[in-house]
CSV table of C-alpha atoms and ligand atoms in Angstrom, one decimal:
chain,number,residue,atom,x,y,z
A,1,MET,CA,22.2,-2.2,-0.4
A,2,ARG,CA,19.8,-1.0,2.2
A,3,LEU,CA,16.2,-0.3,1.2
A,4,VAL,CA,13.4,1.4,3.1
A,5,LEU,CA,10.0,0.1,1.7
A,6,THR,CA,6.8,1.8,2.4
A,7,THR,CA,3.3,0.3,2.7
A,8,SER,CA,0.0,0.8,4.6
A,9,LYS,CA,0.0,0.7,8.4
A,10,GLY,CA,-1.1,-2.7,9.7
A,11,ILE,CA,0.1,-4.8,6.7
A,12,GLU,CA,3.9,-4.6,7.3
A,13,ASP,CA,4.1,-8.3,8.2
A,14,LEU,CA,2.4,-9.2,4.9
A,15,ALA,CA,4.7,-6.8,2.9
A,16,LYS,CA,7.7,-8.3,4.7
A,17,ALA,CA,6.6,-11.8,3.7
A,18,GLU,CA,6.1,-10.7,0.1
A,19,VAL,CA,9.5,-9.1,-0.1
A,20,GLU,CA,11.2,-12.2,1.4
A,21,ASN,CA,9.5,-14.3,-1.2
A,22,LEU,CA,10.5,-12.0,-4.1
A,23,LEU,CA,14.1,-11.9,-2.9
A,24,SER,CA,14.2,-15.7,-2.3
A,25,ASP,CA,13.2,-16.1,-6.0
A,26,LEU,CA,16.3,-14.1,-7.0
A,27,GLY,CA,18.6,-16.2,-4.8
A,28,VAL,CA,20.2,-13.2,-3.1
A,29,GLN,CA,21.2,-12.8,0.5
A,30,PHE,CA,18.8,-10.6,2.5
A,31,LEU,CA,17.5,-9.6,5.8
A,32,VAL,CA,14.1,-8.0,6.1
A,33,GLU,CA,12.7,-6.3,9.1
A,34,GLU,CA,9.2,-4.8,9.7
A,35,LYS,CA,8.7,-1.4,11.3
A,36,PRO,CA,12.4,-0.4,11.4
A,37,LEU,CA,13.2,1.9,14.4
A,38,GLY,CA,9.5,1.3,15.3
A,39,VAL,CA,8.2,3.3,12.3
A,40,GLU,CA,4.8,1.9,11.2
A,41,GLY,CA,4.1,1.4,7.5
A,42,ARG,CA,7.8,0.7,6.8
A,43,VAL,CA,9.8,-2.4,6.0
A,44,PHE,CA,13.6,-2.4,5.9
A,45,ALA,CA,15.5,-4.7,3.6
A,46,GLU,CA,19.3,-5.3,3.5
A,47,VAL,CA,20.0,-7.0,0.2
A,48,GLY,CA,23.1,-8.5,-1.4
A,49,GLU,CA,24.0,-8.0,-5.0
A,50,ALA,CA,22.1,-9.9,-7.7
A,51,PHE,CA,23.3,-10.5,-11.3
A,52,TYR,CA,21.9,-11.6,-14.6
A,53,THR,CA,23.4,-12.6,-17.9
A,54,ASP,CA,22.5,-10.3,-20.8
A,55,GLU,CA,21.8,-11.4,-24.4
A,56,LYS,CA,25.5,-11.1,-25.2
A,57,GLY,CA,26.4,-13.4,-22.3
A,58,ARG,CA,27.8,-10.6,-20.2
A,59,LYS,CA,27.3,-10.6,-16.4
A,60,ARG,CA,25.2,-7.6,-15.4
A,61,GLU,CA,24.1,-6.3,-12.0
A,62,LEU,CA,20.3,-6.6,-11.5
A,63,SER,CA,18.6,-3.6,-9.9
A,64,ILE,CA,16.8,-4.9,-6.8
A,65,ALA,CA,14.9,-1.6,-6.5
A,66,THR,CA,13.6,-1.9,-10.1
A,67,TYR,CA,12.7,-5.6,-9.5
A,68,LEU,CA,10.7,-4.7,-6.4
A,69,ASN,CA,9.0,-1.8,-8.1
A,70,GLU,CA,7.9,-4.0,-10.9
A,71,ASN,CA,6.9,-7.1,-8.9
A,72,SER,CA,5.5,-6.1,-5.5
A,73,ARG,CA,1.8,-5.9,-5.0
A,74,LEU,CA,1.9,-4.7,-1.4
A,75,LEU,CA,4.5,-1.9,-1.4
A,76,HIS,CA,3.9,1.8,-2.0
A,77,ARG,CA,7.5,2.9,-2.4
A,78,VAL,CA,11.0,1.5,-2.8
A,79,ILE,CA,13.6,3.9,-1.3
A,80,LEU,CA,17.3,3.4,-1.4
A,81,GLU,CA,18.5,4.3,2.1
A,82,ILE,CA,21.2,7.0,2.5
A,83,ALA,CA,20.9,7.3,6.3
A,84,SER,CA,18.5,6.8,9.2
A,85,GLU,CA,18.9,8.4,12.6
A,86,ARG,CA,17.0,8.9,15.8
A,87,PHE,CA,16.9,12.6,16.8
A,88,GLU,CA,16.0,12.4,20.5
A,89,LYS,CA,13.5,15.1,21.6
A,90,ILE,CA,13.4,16.8,18.2
A,91,GLY,CA,9.7,17.2,18.6
A,92,GLU,CA,10.2,19.6,21.6
A,93,GLU,CA,12.9,21.7,19.9
A,94,GLU,CA,12.3,25.2,18.5
A,95,PRO,CA,12.2,25.3,14.7
A,96,GLU,CA,15.7,26.8,14.2
A,97,VAL,CA,17.3,24.3,16.5
A,98,ALA,CA,15.5,21.3,14.9
A,99,LEU,CA,16.2,22.4,11.4
A,100,ARG,CA,19.9,23.1,12.1
A,101,ARG,CA,20.2,19.6,13.5
A,102,ILE,CA,18.7,18.1,10.3
A,103,GLU,CA,20.9,20.4,8.1
A,104,GLU,CA,24.1,19.5,9.9
A,105,PHE,CA,23.3,15.8,9.7
A,106,VAL,CA,22.4,15.9,6.0
A,107,SER,CA,25.5,18.0,5.0
A,108,GLU,CA,27.8,15.2,6.3
A,109,LEU,CA,26.1,12.5,4.1
A,110,PRO,CA,27.8,11.5,0.9
A,111,VAL,CA,24.9,12.3,-1.3
A,112,GLU,CA,27.2,12.7,-4.3
A,113,ARG,CA,27.4,8.9,-4.5
A,114,TYR,CA,23.7,8.8,-5.4
A,115,ILE,CA,23.4,11.5,-8.0
A,116,LYS,CA,25.5,13.0,-10.8
A,117,VAL,CA,25.8,16.7,-10.4
A,118,SER,CA,24.5,17.1,-14.0
A,119,GLU,CA,21.2,15.5,-12.9
A,120,SER,CA,18.4,17.6,-11.6
A,121,PHE,CA,16.9,16.8,-8.2
A,122,ALA,CA,14.1,17.6,-5.8
A,123,VAL,CA,13.5,16.7,-2.1
A,124,ARG,CA,10.0,15.3,-1.2
A,125,SER,CA,9.3,15.2,2.5
A,126,PHE,CA,7.0,13.5,4.8
A,127,ARG,CA,6.4,14.3,8.5
A,128,LYS,CA,4.3,12.6,11.2
A,129,GLY,CA,4.0,13.2,14.9
A,130,GLU,CA,4.3,16.3,17.1
A,131,HIS,CA,6.9,18.7,15.9
A,132,LYS,CA,7.3,22.5,15.7
A,133,ILE,CA,8.5,22.2,12.1
A,134,THR,CA,6.5,21.4,9.0
A,135,SER,CA,7.3,19.0,6.1
A,136,ILE,CA,7.9,22.1,3.9
A,137,ASP,CA,10.6,23.3,6.4
A,138,ILE,CA,12.2,19.8,6.2
A,139,ALA,CA,12.2,19.7,2.4
A,140,ARG,CA,13.7,23.2,2.1
A,141,THR,CA,16.4,22.5,4.8
A,142,VAL,CA,17.4,19.1,3.3
A,143,GLY,CA,17.4,20.6,-0.2
A,144,LYS,CA,19.7,23.4,0.9
A,145,ALA,CA,22.1,20.9,2.6
A,146,ILE,CA,22.2,18.6,-0.5
A,147,PHE,CA,22.7,21.6,-2.9
A,148,GLU,CA,25.6,23.0,-0.8
A,149,ARG,CA,27.3,19.7,-0.7
A,150,LEU,CA,26.9,19.0,-4.4
A,151,GLU,CA,28.3,22.5,-5.2
A,152,HIS,CA,31.7,21.1,-4.3
A,153,PHE,CA,31.4,18.8,-7.3
A,154,GLY,CA,29.9,21.2,-9.9
A,155,SER,CA,26.7,23.2,-10.5
A,156,PRO,CA,23.7,21.3,-9.0
A,157,LYS,CA,20.3,21.7,-10.6
A,158,VAL,CA,17.0,21.8,-8.7
A,159,ASN,CA,13.8,20.9,-10.6
A,160,LEU,CA,10.8,20.7,-8.3
A,161,ASP,CA,8.3,19.5,-11.0
A,162,HIS,CA,10.2,16.9,-13.0
A,163,PRO,CA,13.4,16.0,-11.2
A,164,ALA,CA,15.7,13.3,-12.5
A,165,VAL,CA,16.4,12.2,-8.9
A,166,ILE,CA,14.0,12.4,-6.0
A,167,PHE,CA,15.4,12.5,-2.5
A,168,ARG,CA,12.9,11.5,0.1
A,169,ALA,CA,13.3,13.0,3.6
A,170,GLU,CA,11.0,11.7,6.4
A,171,LEU,CA,10.6,12.6,10.0
A,172,VAL,CA,8.3,10.2,11.9
A,173,GLY,CA,8.3,10.9,15.6
A,174,ASP,CA,12.0,11.3,16.4
A,175,VAL,CA,13.2,9.1,13.5
A,176,PHE,CA,14.8,11.0,10.6
A,177,PHE,CA,15.5,9.2,7.3
A,178,LEU,CA,16.9,10.2,4.0
A,179,GLY,CA,16.9,8.1,0.8
A,180,ILE,CA,16.5,8.1,-3.0
A,181,ASP,CA,12.9,7.4,-4.0
A,182,THR,CA,13.2,4.9,-6.9
A,183,THR,CA,9.5,4.7,-7.3
A,184,GLY,CA,9.0,8.3,-8.4
A,185,ASP,CA,6.1,10.7,-7.6
A,186,SER,CA,3.3,8.2,-8.1
A,187,SER,CA,3.0,5.6,-5.4
A,188,LEU,CA,2.8,2.0,-6.5
A,189,HIS,CA,-0.7,1.5,-5.0
A,190,LYS,CA,-2.0,3.8,-7.7
A,191,ARG,CA,-2.4,1.2,-10.4
A,192,PRO,CA,-2.1,2.1,-14.1
A,193,TRP,CA,-5.2,0.0,-14.8
A,194,ARG,CA,-7.5,2.4,-12.9
A,195,VAL,CA,-9.5,4.2,-15.6
A,196,TYR,CA,-12.7,4.4,-13.4
A,197,ASP,CA,-12.1,6.2,-10.2
A,198,HIS,CA,-14.7,5.0,-7.6
A,199,PRO,CA,-15.2,7.6,-4.8
A,200,ALA,CA,-14.4,5.0,-2.1
A,201,HIS,CA,-12.0,2.7,-3.8
A,202,LEU,CA,-9.6,0.6,-1.8
A,203,LYS,CA,-5.8,1.0,-2.2
A,204,ALA,CA,-4.5,-1.9,-4.4
A,205,SER,CA,-1.9,-2.7,-1.7
A,206,ILE,CA,-4.7,-3.3,0.9
A,207,ALA,CA,-6.7,-5.3,-1.6
A,208,ASN,CA,-3.7,-7.6,-1.9
A,209,ALA,CA,-3.3,-7.8,1.9
A,210,LEU,CA,-7.0,-8.9,2.1
A,211,ILE,CA,-6.4,-11.5,-0.6
A,212,GLU,CA,-3.3,-12.8,1.4
A,213,LEU,CA,-5.5,-13.1,4.5
A,214,ALA,CA,-8.2,-15.0,2.7
A,215,GLU,CA,-5.6,-17.5,1.3
A,216,PRO,CA,-7.7,-18.4,-1.8
A,217,ASN,CA,-6.5,-21.8,-3.1
A,218,GLY,CA,-8.2,-21.9,-6.5
A,219,GLY,CA,-11.8,-22.1,-5.3
A,220,SER,CA,-14.5,-19.7,-6.3
A,221,PHE,CA,-14.1,-16.1,-5.1
A,222,ILE,CA,-16.6,-13.2,-4.8
A,223,ASP,CA,-16.4,-9.5,-3.9
A,224,PRO,CA,-20.1,-8.9,-3.1
A,225,PHE,CA,-19.6,-5.1,-2.8
A,226,CYS,CA,-17.0,-4.8,-5.6
A,227,GLY,CA,-17.3,-1.1,-6.5
A,228,SER,CA,-14.7,-0.5,-9.1
A,229,GLY,CA,-13.4,-4.0,-8.9
A,230,THR,CA,-10.1,-3.4,-7.1
A,231,ILE,CA,-10.0,-6.7,-5.1
A,232,PRO,CA,-11.2,-9.1,-8.0
A,233,ILE,CA,-8.9,-7.3,-10.5
A,234,GLU,CA,-5.9,-7.6,-8.3
A,235,LEU,CA,-6.7,-11.3,-7.7
A,236,ALA,CA,-7.1,-11.9,-11.5
A,237,LEU,CA,-3.7,-10.1,-12.1
A,238,ARG,CA,-2.1,-12.7,-9.8
A,239,GLY,CA,-3.0,-15.4,-12.4
A,240,TYR,CA,-5.7,-16.8,-10.1
A,241,GLU,CA,-7.3,-19.8,-11.9
A,242,GLY,CA,-10.6,-20.1,-10.0
A,243,ARG,CA,-13.9,-18.4,-10.7
A,244,ILE,CA,-13.9,-14.7,-9.8
A,245,ILE,CA,-17.2,-12.8,-9.3
A,246,CYS,CA,-17.7,-9.1,-9.0
A,247,LEU,CA,-21.1,-8.2,-7.5
A,248,GLU,CA,-22.3,-4.5,-7.3
A,249,LYS,CA,-25.6,-2.9,-6.7
A,250,TYR,CA,-25.1,0.2,-8.9
A,251,ARG,CA,-24.8,-0.1,-12.6
A,252,LYS,CA,-22.4,2.9,-12.8
A,253,HIS,CA,-19.8,1.3,-10.5
A,254,LEU,CA,-20.2,-2.1,-12.2
A,255,ARG,CA,-19.5,-0.5,-15.6
A,256,GLY,CA,-16.5,1.1,-13.9
A,257,ALA,CA,-15.3,-2.3,-12.7
A,258,GLU,CA,-15.7,-3.7,-16.2
A,259,MET,CA,-13.7,-0.8,-17.7
A,260,ASN,CA,-11.0,-1.2,-15.1
A,261,ALA,CA,-10.9,-5.0,-15.8
A,262,LEU,CA,-10.6,-4.3,-19.5
A,263,SER,CA,-7.8,-1.9,-18.9
A,264,ALA,CA,-6.0,-4.4,-16.6
A,265,GLY,CA,-6.4,-7.1,-19.3
A,266,VAL,CA,-8.4,-9.4,-17.1
A,267,TYR,CA,-11.9,-8.8,-18.2
A,268,ASP,CA,-12.3,-12.3,-19.6
A,269,ARG,CA,-11.3,-13.8,-16.2
A,270,MET,CA,-14.1,-12.2,-14.3
A,271,GLU,CA,-17.9,-12.4,-14.0
A,272,PHE,CA,-19.8,-9.2,-13.4
A,273,VAL,CA,-23.1,-9.3,-11.7
A,274,LEU,CA,-25.5,-6.3,-11.1
A,275,GLY,CA,-27.2,-7.2,-7.9
A,276,ASP,CA,-27.9,-6.7,-4.2
A,277,ALA,CA,-25.5,-8.4,-1.7
A,278,THR,CA,-28.4,-8.7,0.8
A,279,ARG,CA,-29.9,-11.2,-1.8
A,280,LEU,CA,-26.6,-13.0,-2.4
A,281,SER,CA,-28.1,-16.5,-2.5
A,282,GLU,CA,-30.3,-15.5,-5.5
A,283,TYR,CA,-27.1,-15.2,-7.6
A,284,ILE,CA,-24.8,-17.9,-6.4
A,285,GLU,CA,-25.5,-21.3,-4.7
A,286,SER,CA,-22.1,-21.5,-3.0
A,287,VAL,CA,-18.8,-19.7,-3.0
A,288,ASP,CA,-15.5,-20.6,-1.4
A,289,PHE,CA,-14.1,-17.2,-0.6
A,290,ALA,CA,-15.7,-13.8,-0.1
A,291,VAL,CA,-13.5,-10.7,0.3
A,292,SER,CA,-14.9,-7.2,0.5
A,293,ASN,CA,-14.4,-3.6,1.5
A,294,LEU,CA,-17.9,-3.1,2.9
A,295,PRO,CA,-19.8,0.2,2.6
A,296,TYR,CA,-19.1,2.3,5.7
A,297,GLY,CA,-21.9,4.9,5.1
A,298,LEU,CA,-19.3,7.7,5.1
A,299,LYS,CA,-18.9,8.6,1.4
A,300,ILE,CA,-21.9,6.8,0.0
A,301,GLY,CA,-25.3,6.2,1.6
A,302,ARG,CA,-26.4,6.7,5.2
A,303,LYS,CA,-24.6,5.5,8.3
A,304,SER,CA,-27.9,4.6,9.9
A,305,MET,CA,-28.5,1.9,7.2
A,306,ILE,CA,-25.3,0.1,8.0
A,307,PRO,CA,-26.4,-2.3,10.9
A,308,ARG,CA,-29.4,-3.6,8.9
A,309,LEU,CA,-27.3,-3.9,5.6
A,310,TYR,CA,-24.6,-5.9,7.4
A,311,MET,CA,-27.1,-8.1,9.2
A,312,ASP,CA,-29.0,-8.9,6.0
A,313,PHE,CA,-25.7,-9.5,4.1
A,314,PHE,CA,-24.1,-11.8,6.6
A,315,ALA,CA,-27.4,-13.8,6.9
A,316,GLU,CA,-27.2,-14.4,3.1
A,317,LEU,CA,-23.4,-15.1,3.3
A,318,ALA,CA,-24.1,-17.8,5.8
A,319,LYS,CA,-26.2,-19.6,3.2
A,320,VAL,CA,-23.5,-19.7,0.6
A,321,LEU,CA,-19.9,-19.3,2.0
A,322,GLU,CA,-18.0,-22.6,2.1
A,323,LYS,CA,-14.5,-21.6,3.3
A,324,ARG,CA,-13.4,-18.1,4.4
A,325,GLY,CA,-14.4,-14.5,4.3
A,326,VAL,CA,-12.3,-11.3,4.8
A,327,PHE,CA,-14.0,-8.0,5.4
A,328,ILE,CA,-12.8,-4.5,6.1
A,329,THR,CA,-14.9,-1.7,7.6
A,330,THR,CA,-14.9,1.2,10.1
A,331,GLU,CA,-18.1,-0.1,11.6
A,332,LYS,CA,-16.8,-2.4,14.3
A,333,LYS,CA,-20.0,-2.8,16.3
A,334,ALA,CA,-22.3,-3.5,13.4
A,335,ILE,CA,-20.0,-6.0,11.7
A,336,GLU,CA,-19.2,-7.9,14.9
A,337,LYS,CA,-22.9,-8.3,15.7
A,338,ALA,CA,-23.7,-9.4,12.2
A,339,ILE,CA,-20.8,-11.9,12.1
A,340,GLU,CA,-21.7,-13.4,15.4
A,341,GLU,CA,-25.4,-13.6,15.0
A,342,ASN,CA,-25.1,-15.4,11.7
A,343,GLY,CA,-22.9,-18.2,13.1
A,344,PHE,CA,-19.5,-17.2,11.9
A,345,ASP,CA,-16.3,-17.3,13.9
A,346,ILE,CA,-13.7,-14.5,13.9
A,347,LYS,CA,-10.4,-16.2,13.2
A,348,HIS,CA,-8.3,-13.0,13.0
A,349,HIS,CA,-8.7,-9.3,13.5
A,350,ARG,CA,-6.3,-6.4,12.7
A,351,LEU,CA,-6.4,-2.7,12.1
A,352,ILE,CA,-5.2,-1.4,8.7
A,353,GLY,CA,-4.6,2.3,7.9
A,354,HIS,CA,-6.7,3.4,5.0
A,355,GLY,CA,-7.7,7.0,4.0
A,356,GLY,CA,-6.5,8.5,7.3
A,357,LEU,CA,-8.6,6.0,9.3
A,358,MET,CA,-7.6,2.7,11.1
A,359,VAL,CA,-10.0,0.3,9.6
A,360,HIS,CA,-11.1,-3.0,11.2
A,361,THR,CA,-10.3,-6.2,9.2
A,362,TYR,CA,-11.8,-9.6,10.0
A,363,VAL,CA,-11.1,-13.1,8.7
A,364,ILE,CA,-14.1,-15.2,9.3
A,365,GLU,CA,-15.1,-18.8,8.8
B,401,SAM,N1,-13.5,-2.0,-3.0
B,401,SAM,C1,-14.3,-1.1,-3.9
B,401,SAM,C2,-13.3,-0.4,-4.8
B,401,SAM,O1,-12.1,-0.5,-4.6
B,401,SAM,O2,-13.7,0.2,-5.8
B,401,SAM,C3,-15.1,-0.1,-3.2
B,401,SAM,C4,-16.2,-0.7,-2.4
B,401,SAM,S1,-17.2,0.5,-1.7
B,401,SAM,C5,-16.6,0.7,-0.1
B,401,SAM,C6,-18.7,-0.3,-1.4
B,401,SAM,C7,-19.5,-0.6,-2.6
B,401,SAM,O3,-20.7,-1.4,-2.2
B,401,SAM,C8,-20.1,0.6,-3.3
B,401,SAM,O4,-19.7,0.6,-4.7
B,401,SAM,C9,-21.6,0.5,-3.3
B,401,SAM,O5,-22.2,1.0,-4.4
B,401,SAM,C10,-21.8,-1.0,-3.1
B,401,SAM,N2,-23.0,-1.4,-2.4
B,401,SAM,C11,-23.7,-0.7,-1.4
B,401,SAM,N3,-24.8,-1.5,-1.1
B,401,SAM,C12,-24.8,-2.6,-1.8
B,401,SAM,C13,-25.6,-3.8,-1.8
B,401,SAM,N4,-26.6,-3.9,-1.1
B,401,SAM,N5,-25.2,-4.8,-2.7
B,401,SAM,C14,-24.1,-4.7,-3.5
B,401,SAM,N6,-23.3,-3.6,-3.5
B,401,SAM,C15,-23.6,-2.6,-2.7
C-alpha cells in the first residue's frame, strides 16, 4: 500500500519520524520518504500488510490508514495513493491542453478498485504553483474522468456534500497526484477537543512539532502565552507526567484554554495561571521547558509593541529557564535580538508554514 501523508510545510522530517515510529510499533515492513517528488508538506509511505486477531481468533487485516488517522499527532491527511505523475511544463500550457492531459491520465487509472459503483463520490482538489487552470477546473475534469470510467461498471453517483468516498486530486508545480482521502473533509489538525476558538490559535500538528523540538523529558513545562492552550493540551494528551503550566494575560483566553482542556479530558493535568509573561519570575521560580507561539502583533495587539514585549519576556525567561525553550513567531529581528541580549544560544532554527506565512521557529538553551 502506498500512502501520501500531508502535514505542514517545514515539519516533514518530524512527521516522517512519527510515522516510522508508529509503523515500527506495528511490526510491518515500510519505507517512508519526506517531500516525495520534491513536494513540500508531504510524506510518502510504502507499507506492507498488517494483521490482527479478532475476538473469535480470526486473522484480520489491519487498516494502516485508519491506524495513522487515529494515532498520528503531526499529520493532516492520510491519502491512499492511486497514482502520482510529473507533468512537465503543465504550468505553461493553455487550460484545454493541461486539462486534457489530466483527463487522459486519470481515465487510464483503475479507480474501480478503490470504490464500489454503488458508493457516492466527490473529488476534492488542491493546486499550488503557477498554472493557467484552477483547482475547480481540476476537480471538474478529474470527476468527469472518474465518472466516465465507472460508467463501464454501473451507474456512478456523485455527492458533492456528503460523499461516501473522497478522491483527492492535487497539482503542486508540475506534480499531479490522485488518491483516496481516508481522513475525510476535516483535516486531522482540527482537533475535536477545540470548543474555544482563539483568533490566533496554533495548528495542533505544529504544536506537536514544537513539543518534539523541545524534547521534554518529564520536567516542568510552561507555555507562557498559552492562548487557548493548544500546546499544553497536546502535551498532556501525550500522557506527559511532568508539571504543565498554561500562562495567559487575558481572562477570556485562559477560560477558553480551561474549556478546551476540560473537553480534551486533561483539565486535571494542567495548571492555569492568569498573568503577564513579562513578569514570569513572579509566578514560577524555575521551569525546565518553555514552548510558545508568541504574539506577532498581527491579529491581536500592536506590532510596535513586539520588540519591547519580547525583550522583557526573554529577560524574565533568563531568570527561570533551566533546560530548553522553543518559540515560533514571524518577528525574526525582534526575537533574535531578545534571545541574544538575554544570554541564550540558538541551537536550531527552521521555517514552518502556518496560516499562509513561513514562521520562524527557534530552539534555545
Ligand atoms: N498558541 C495559542 C493557541 O493555540 O491558542 C495562541 C497564542 S497567541 C499567538 C498569543 C497569546 O499571548 C494571546 O492569547 C495573547 O492574549 C497572549 N499574550 C499577549 N501578551 C501577553 C503577555 N504579556 N503575557 C501573557 N500572555 C500574553
